[in-house]
XYZ file of C-alpha atoms in Angstrom:
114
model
C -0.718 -37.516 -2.184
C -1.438 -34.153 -0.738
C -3.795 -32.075 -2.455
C -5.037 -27.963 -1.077
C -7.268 -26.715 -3.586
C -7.433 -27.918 -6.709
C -3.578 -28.644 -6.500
C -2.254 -31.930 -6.110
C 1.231 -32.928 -5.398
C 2.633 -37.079 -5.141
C 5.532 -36.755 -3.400
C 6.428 -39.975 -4.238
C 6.856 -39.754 -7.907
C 7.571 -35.798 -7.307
C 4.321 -34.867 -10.344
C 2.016 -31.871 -9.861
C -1.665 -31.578 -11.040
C -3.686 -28.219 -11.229
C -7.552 -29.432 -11.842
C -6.522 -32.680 -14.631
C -3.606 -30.632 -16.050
C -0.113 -31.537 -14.858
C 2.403 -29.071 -14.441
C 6.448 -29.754 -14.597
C 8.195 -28.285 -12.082
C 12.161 -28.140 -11.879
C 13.378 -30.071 -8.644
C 13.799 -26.590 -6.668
C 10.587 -25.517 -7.305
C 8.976 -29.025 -6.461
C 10.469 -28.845 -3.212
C 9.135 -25.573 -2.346
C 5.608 -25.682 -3.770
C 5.554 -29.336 -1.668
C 7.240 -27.371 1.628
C 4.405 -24.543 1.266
C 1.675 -26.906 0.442
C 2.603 -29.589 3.669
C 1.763 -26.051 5.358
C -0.760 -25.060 4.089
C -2.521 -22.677 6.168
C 0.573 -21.325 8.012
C 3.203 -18.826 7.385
C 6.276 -20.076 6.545
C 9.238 -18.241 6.800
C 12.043 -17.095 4.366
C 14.790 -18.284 6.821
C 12.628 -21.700 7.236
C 11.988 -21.964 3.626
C 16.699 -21.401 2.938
C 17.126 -24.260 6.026
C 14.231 -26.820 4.340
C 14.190 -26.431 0.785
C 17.849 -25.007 0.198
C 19.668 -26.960 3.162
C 21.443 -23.905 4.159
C 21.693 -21.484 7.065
C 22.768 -18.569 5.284
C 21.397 -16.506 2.321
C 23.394 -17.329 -1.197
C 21.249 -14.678 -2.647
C 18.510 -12.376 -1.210
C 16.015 -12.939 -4.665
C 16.843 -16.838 -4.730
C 12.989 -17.505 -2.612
C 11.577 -14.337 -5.221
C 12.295 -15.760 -8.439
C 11.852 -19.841 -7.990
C 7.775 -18.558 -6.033
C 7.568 -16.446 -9.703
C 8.145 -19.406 -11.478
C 5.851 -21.599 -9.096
C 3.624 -19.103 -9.253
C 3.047 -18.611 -12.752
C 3.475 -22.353 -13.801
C 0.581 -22.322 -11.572
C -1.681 -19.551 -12.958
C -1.243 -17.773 -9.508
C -2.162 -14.310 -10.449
C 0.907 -12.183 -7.503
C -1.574 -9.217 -7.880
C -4.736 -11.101 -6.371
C -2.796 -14.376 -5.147
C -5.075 -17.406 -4.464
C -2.827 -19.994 -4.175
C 0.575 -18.643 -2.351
C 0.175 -15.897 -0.836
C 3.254 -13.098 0.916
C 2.349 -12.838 4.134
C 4.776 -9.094 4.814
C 7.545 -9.357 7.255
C 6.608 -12.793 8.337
C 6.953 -14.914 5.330
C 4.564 -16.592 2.742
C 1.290 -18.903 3.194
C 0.320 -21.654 0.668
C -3.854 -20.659 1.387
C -5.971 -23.703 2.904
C -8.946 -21.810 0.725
C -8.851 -19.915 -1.868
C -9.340 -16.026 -0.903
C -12.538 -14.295 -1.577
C -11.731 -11.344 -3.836
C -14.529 -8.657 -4.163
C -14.690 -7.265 -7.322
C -14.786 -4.031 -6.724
C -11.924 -4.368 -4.067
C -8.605 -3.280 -5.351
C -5.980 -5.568 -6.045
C -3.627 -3.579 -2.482
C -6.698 -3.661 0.019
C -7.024 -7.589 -1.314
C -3.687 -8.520 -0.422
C -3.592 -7.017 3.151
């Protein structure tokens, strides 16, 4: 089991929990939510994340990472505006957080993100 957060991930019987509430995940997304969590805490790359979770060296399509992290993301109640889960980490890649992010409320969504 690996758990960051309140997310927990068997990769054994490939089954995600958010608090007590499991979450389905299409075998794509499993294997990048479980790529980003065994991370956690570091940036991962786009080119890392094609060669891992993809098994390929080359881009098939330049949104495939963008729209399988939307779907993670919002199976997971990841807000993208105020991420506290997965996080884009510009020009370098993306960071599955070790800690959730302390958002002031009075900070705007932009200066959080930076």
């Amino acid at each position: 089991m690996l758990k960051v957060q309140d997310v927990t991930v068997d990769p054994v019987t490939r089954r995600v929990w958010r608090d007590d509430r499991e979450i389905v995940f299409s075998r794509k997304e499993f294997d990048l939510l479980h790529y980003l969590m065994a991370h956690a805490g570091e940036v991962v790359s786009r080119d890392d994340l094609m060669l891992t979770v993809w098994n390929t060296t080359f881009w098939t399509s330049s949104k495939t990472i963008d729209v399988h992290l939307g779907w993670v993301r919002r199976k997971l109640g990841d807000d993208p505006s105020q991420p506290t889960l997965i996080t884009t980490v510009r020009g370098a890649g993306l960071r599955f957080e070790s800690d959730a992010p302390a958002y002031s409320a009075t900070m705007p969504a932009q200066a959080a993100a930076v």
